[in-house]
Coordinates of C-alpha atoms in Angstrom, one line a residue:
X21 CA 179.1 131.2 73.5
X22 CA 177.1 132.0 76.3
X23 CA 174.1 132.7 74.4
X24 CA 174.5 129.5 72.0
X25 CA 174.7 127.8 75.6
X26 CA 171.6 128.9 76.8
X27 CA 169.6 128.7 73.3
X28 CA 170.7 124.8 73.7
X29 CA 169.6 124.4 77.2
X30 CA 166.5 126.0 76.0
X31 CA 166.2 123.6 73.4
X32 CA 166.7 120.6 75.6
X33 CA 164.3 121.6 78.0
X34 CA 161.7 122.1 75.3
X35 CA 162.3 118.9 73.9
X36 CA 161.9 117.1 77.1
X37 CA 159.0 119.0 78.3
X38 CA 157.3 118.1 75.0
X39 CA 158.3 114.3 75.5
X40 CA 157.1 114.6 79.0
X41 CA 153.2 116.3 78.0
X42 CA 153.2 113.7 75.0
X43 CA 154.0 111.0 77.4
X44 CA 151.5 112.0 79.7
X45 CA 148.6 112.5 76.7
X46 CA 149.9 108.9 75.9
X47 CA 149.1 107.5 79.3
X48 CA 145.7 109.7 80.0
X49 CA 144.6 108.2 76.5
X50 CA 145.8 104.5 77.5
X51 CA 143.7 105.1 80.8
X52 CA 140.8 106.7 79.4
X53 CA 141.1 103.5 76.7
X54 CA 141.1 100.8 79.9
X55 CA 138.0 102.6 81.2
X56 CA 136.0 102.6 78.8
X57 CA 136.7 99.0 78.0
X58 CA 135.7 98.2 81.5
X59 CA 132.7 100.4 80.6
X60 CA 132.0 98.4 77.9
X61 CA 132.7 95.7 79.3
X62 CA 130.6 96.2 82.3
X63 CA 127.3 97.4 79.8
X64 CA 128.0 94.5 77.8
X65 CA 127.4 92.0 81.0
X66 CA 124.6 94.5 82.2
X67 CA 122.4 93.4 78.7
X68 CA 123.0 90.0 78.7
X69 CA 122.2 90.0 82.0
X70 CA 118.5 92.0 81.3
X71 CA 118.8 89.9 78.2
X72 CA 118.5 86.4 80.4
X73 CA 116.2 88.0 82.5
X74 CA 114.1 88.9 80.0
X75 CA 113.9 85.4 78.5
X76 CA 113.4 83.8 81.8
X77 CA 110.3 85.9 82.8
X78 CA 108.5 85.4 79.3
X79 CA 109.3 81.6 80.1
X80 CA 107.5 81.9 82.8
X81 CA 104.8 83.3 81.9
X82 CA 104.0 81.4 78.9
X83 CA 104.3 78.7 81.7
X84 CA 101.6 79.8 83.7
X85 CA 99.8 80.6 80.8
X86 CA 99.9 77.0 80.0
X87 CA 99.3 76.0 83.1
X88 CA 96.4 77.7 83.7
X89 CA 95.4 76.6 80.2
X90 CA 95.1 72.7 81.1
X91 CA 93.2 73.4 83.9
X92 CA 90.9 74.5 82.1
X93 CA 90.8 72.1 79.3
X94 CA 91.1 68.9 82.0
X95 CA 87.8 71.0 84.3
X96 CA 85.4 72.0 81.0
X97 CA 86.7 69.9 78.2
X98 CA 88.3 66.5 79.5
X99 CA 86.9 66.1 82.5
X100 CA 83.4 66.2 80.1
X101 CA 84.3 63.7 78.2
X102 CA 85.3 61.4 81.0
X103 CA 81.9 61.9 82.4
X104 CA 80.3 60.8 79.3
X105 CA 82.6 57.6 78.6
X106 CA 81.5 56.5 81.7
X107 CA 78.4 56.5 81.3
X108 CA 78.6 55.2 77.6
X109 CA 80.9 52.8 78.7
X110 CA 78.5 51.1 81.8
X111 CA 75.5 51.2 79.0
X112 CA 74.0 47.8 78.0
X113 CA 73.5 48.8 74.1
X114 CA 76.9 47.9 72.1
X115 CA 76.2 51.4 69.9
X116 CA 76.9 53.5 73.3
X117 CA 79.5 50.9 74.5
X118 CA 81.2 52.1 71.0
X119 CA 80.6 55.6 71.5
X120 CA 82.3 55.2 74.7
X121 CA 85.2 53.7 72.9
X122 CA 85.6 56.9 71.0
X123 CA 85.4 59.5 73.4
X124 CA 88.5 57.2 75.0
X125 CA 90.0 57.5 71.9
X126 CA 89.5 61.1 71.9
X127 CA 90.6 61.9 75.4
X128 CA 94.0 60.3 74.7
X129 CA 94.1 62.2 71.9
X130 CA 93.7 65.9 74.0
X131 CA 95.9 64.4 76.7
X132 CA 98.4 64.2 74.2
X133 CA 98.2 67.5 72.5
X134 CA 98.3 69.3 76.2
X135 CA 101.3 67.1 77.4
X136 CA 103.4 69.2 74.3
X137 CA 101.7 72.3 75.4
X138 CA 103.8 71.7 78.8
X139 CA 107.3 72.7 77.4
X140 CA 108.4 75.4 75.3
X141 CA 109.4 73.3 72.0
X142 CA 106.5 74.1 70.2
X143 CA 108.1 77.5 69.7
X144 CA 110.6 76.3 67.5
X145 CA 108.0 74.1 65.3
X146 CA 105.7 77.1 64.8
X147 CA 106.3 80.3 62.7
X148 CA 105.7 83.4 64.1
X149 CA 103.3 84.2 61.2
X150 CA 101.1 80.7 62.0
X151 CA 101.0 81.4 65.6
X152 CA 99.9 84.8 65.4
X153 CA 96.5 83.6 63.3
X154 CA 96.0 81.2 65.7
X155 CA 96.0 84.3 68.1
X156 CA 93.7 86.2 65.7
X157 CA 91.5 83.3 64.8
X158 CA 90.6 82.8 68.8
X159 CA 90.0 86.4 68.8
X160 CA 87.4 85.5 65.9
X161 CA 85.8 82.7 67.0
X162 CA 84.7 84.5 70.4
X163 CA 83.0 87.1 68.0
X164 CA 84.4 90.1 70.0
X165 CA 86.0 91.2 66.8
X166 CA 86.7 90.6 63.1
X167 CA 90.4 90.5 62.9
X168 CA 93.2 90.0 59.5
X169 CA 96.8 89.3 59.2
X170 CA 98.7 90.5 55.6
X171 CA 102.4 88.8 54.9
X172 CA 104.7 90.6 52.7
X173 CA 108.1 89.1 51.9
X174 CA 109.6 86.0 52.3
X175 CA 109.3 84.7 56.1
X176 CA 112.0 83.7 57.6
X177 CA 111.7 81.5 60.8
X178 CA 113.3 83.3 64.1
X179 CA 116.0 82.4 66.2
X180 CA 113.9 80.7 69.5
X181 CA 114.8 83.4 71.6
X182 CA 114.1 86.4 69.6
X183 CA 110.6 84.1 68.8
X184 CA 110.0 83.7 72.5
X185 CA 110.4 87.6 73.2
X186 CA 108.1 88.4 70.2
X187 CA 105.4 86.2 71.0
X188 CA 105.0 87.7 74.1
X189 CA 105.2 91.3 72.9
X190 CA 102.1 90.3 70.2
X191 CA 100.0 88.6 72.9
X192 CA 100.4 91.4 75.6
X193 CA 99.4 93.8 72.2
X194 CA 96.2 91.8 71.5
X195 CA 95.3 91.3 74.9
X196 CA 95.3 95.1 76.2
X197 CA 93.1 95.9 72.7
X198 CA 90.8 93.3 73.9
X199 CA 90.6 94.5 77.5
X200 CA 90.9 98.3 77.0
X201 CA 90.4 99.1 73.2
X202 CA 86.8 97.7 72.1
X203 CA 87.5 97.3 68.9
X204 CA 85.7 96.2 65.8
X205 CA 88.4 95.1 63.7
X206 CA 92.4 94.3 64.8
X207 CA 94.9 93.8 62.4
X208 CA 98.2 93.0 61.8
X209 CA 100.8 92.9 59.3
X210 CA 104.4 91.1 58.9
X211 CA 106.3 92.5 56.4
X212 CA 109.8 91.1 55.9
X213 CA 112.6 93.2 54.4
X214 CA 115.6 91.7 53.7
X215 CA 117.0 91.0 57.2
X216 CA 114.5 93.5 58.8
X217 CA 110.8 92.3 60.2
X218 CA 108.3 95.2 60.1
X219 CA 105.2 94.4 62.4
X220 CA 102.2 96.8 63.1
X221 CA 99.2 95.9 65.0
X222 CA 96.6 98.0 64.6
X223 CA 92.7 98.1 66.1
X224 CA 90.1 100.5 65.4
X225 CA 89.3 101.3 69.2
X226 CA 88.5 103.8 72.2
X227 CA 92.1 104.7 71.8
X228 CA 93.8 106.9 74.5
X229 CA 95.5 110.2 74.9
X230 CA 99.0 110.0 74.8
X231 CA 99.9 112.9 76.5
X232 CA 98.3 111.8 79.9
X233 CA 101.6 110.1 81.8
X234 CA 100.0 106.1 82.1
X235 CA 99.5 104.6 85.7
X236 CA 101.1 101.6 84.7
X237 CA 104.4 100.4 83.3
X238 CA 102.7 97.5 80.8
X239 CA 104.0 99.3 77.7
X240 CA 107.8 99.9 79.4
X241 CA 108.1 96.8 79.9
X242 CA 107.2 95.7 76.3
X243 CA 109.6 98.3 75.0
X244 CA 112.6 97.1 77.3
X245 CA 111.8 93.6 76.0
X246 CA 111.8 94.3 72.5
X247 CA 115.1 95.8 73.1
X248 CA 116.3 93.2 74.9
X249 CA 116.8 91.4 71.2
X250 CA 117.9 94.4 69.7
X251 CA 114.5 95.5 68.4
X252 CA 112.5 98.4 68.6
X253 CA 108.4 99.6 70.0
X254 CA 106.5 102.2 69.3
X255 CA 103.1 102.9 70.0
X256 CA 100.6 105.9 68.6
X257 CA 96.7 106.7 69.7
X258 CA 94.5 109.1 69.7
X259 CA 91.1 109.3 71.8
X260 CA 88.7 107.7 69.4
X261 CA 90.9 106.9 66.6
X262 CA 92.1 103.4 67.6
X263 CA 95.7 102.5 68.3
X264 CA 98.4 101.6 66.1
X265 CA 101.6 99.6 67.5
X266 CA 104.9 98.8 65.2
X267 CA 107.4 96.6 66.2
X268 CA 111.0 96.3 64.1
X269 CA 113.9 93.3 64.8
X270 CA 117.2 92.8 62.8
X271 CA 116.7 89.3 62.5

C-alpha cells in the first residue's frame, strides 16, 4: 500500500510539474509572440516613416530643380523675348508691330508651360518611359553623348509615389555618368515582366573600381530609396569598361 501510495504521489507530482513547464512554455511563447509584434510593429512604423521621408526629400528636390529651372528660362529665354517685343512693339512699321504681337503670344505661351512645371502633377500625366527620353533626348541635343532607350513588355503606368522615387533614382543615374563617366553612348532599357519592371542603365565610360570604399554616400542613398518602395539597386564598373546600373520594383 505504501509503495502504490508513493508511485501515486509520484505520479501527481509528475503530472503537475509537467502542467506547470507546459504552462510556462505557453506563457514564454505568448511573450516572445507580444514582442515580436511590437517588433514588428515598431519596424513597420520605422519604414513608413523612411518611406515619407523619402518621398518628401525627392519632393523637394524636384522642387528646387524646378525652381532653379524657371529662373533660368524667365533670365535666358523669357526675359529675351520680352526685350524683343518691346522693341517690336514701339516700332513704326506694322510688320514688326505684328511680330511683336507674336512674341506676346509666345511668352504667354512659356509662362504657361512653367506655371505646370511648379507642382508635381505632371508626374501623374507622364509615363516613366516618356519622361525618361525626354531625359535622354536633352542629353542628345547638348551633343555630349549619343544616348537610346529599348521598351520590352507592356508598360504599365506607376503608382505616383513609386513614379516620384524612380524618377529621381534615373536622373541622379544620368547625371553622375554625365559628370563622372565621359561617355560616348548611355543607354537604357525598361523591360516589363508581368508585375516586375527591369531597368538597366548603362554608359560606355571611365568606369571606376569597385573595390576602393567611395568618399561619398550618393549611391547609398539611391539604394535606400529604391527600397524605400520595395525595390532593389545594383551597380557594376570596372576601370575602363563603363558602368552598368539595374534597377527592379514589384509594381
Amino acid at each position: 500500500m505504501e509503495e502504490q501510495g508513493s508511485q501515486i504521489v509520484f505520479i501527481l507530482f509528475s503530472g503537475a510539474f509537467l502542467a506547470a513547464v507546459m504552462a510556462i512554455f505557453v506563457v514564454s511563447m505568448v511573450i516572445l509572440h507580444r514582442q515580436r509584434q511590437v517588433q514588428n510593429k515598431q519596424k513597420m512604423e520605422q519604414i513608413k516613416v523612411e518611406y515619407e521621408k523619402t518621398l518628401l526629400n525627392i519632393e523637394n528636390e524636384i522642387q528646387q530643380d524646378t525652381l532653379a529651372h524657371i529662373g533660368r528660362e524667365l533670365h535666358d529665354n523669357i526675359g529675351q523675348l520680352l526685350s524683343l517685343s518691346k522693341l517690336y512693339l514701339g516700332s513704326s512699321k506694322p510688320e514688326k508691330q505684328q511680330e511683336g504681337r507674336q512674341l506676346i503670344n509666345q511668352i504667354i505661351t512659356e509662362v504657361r508651360g512653367l506655371s505646370k512645371t511648379l507642382n508635381l502633377d505632371w508626374v501623374e500625366s507622364i509615363t516613366l518611359r516618356e519622361f525618361i527620353e525626354q531625359q535622354l533626348e536633352k542629353i542628345q541635343a547638348t551633343g555630349f553623348c549619343d544616348t537610346s532607350i529599348d521598351l520590352s513588355g507592356n508598360e504599365t503606368n506607376l503608382p505616383k509615389d513609386k513614379k516620384l522615387v524612380l524618377i529621381r533614382v534615373v536622373q541622379e543615374c544620368l547625371n553622375n555618368a554625365i559628370k563622372h563617366a565621359s561617355p560616348s553612348r548611355l543607354t537604357v532599357k525598361l523591360d516589363y515582366l508581368g508585375s516586375d519592371l527591369k531597368l538597366q542603365i548603362r554608359d560606355d565610360g571611365k568606369g571606376f573600381d569597385m573595390s576602393i570604399p567611395s568618399k561619398g554616400s550618393g549611391m547609398t542613398n539611391l539604394q535606400k530609396r529604391m527600397e524605400t518602395i520595395g525595390g532593389s539597386f545594383h551597380i557594376s564598373s570596372s576601370p575602363g569598361k563603363g558602368t552598368e546600373i539595374n534597377l527592379s520594383l514589384s509594381i
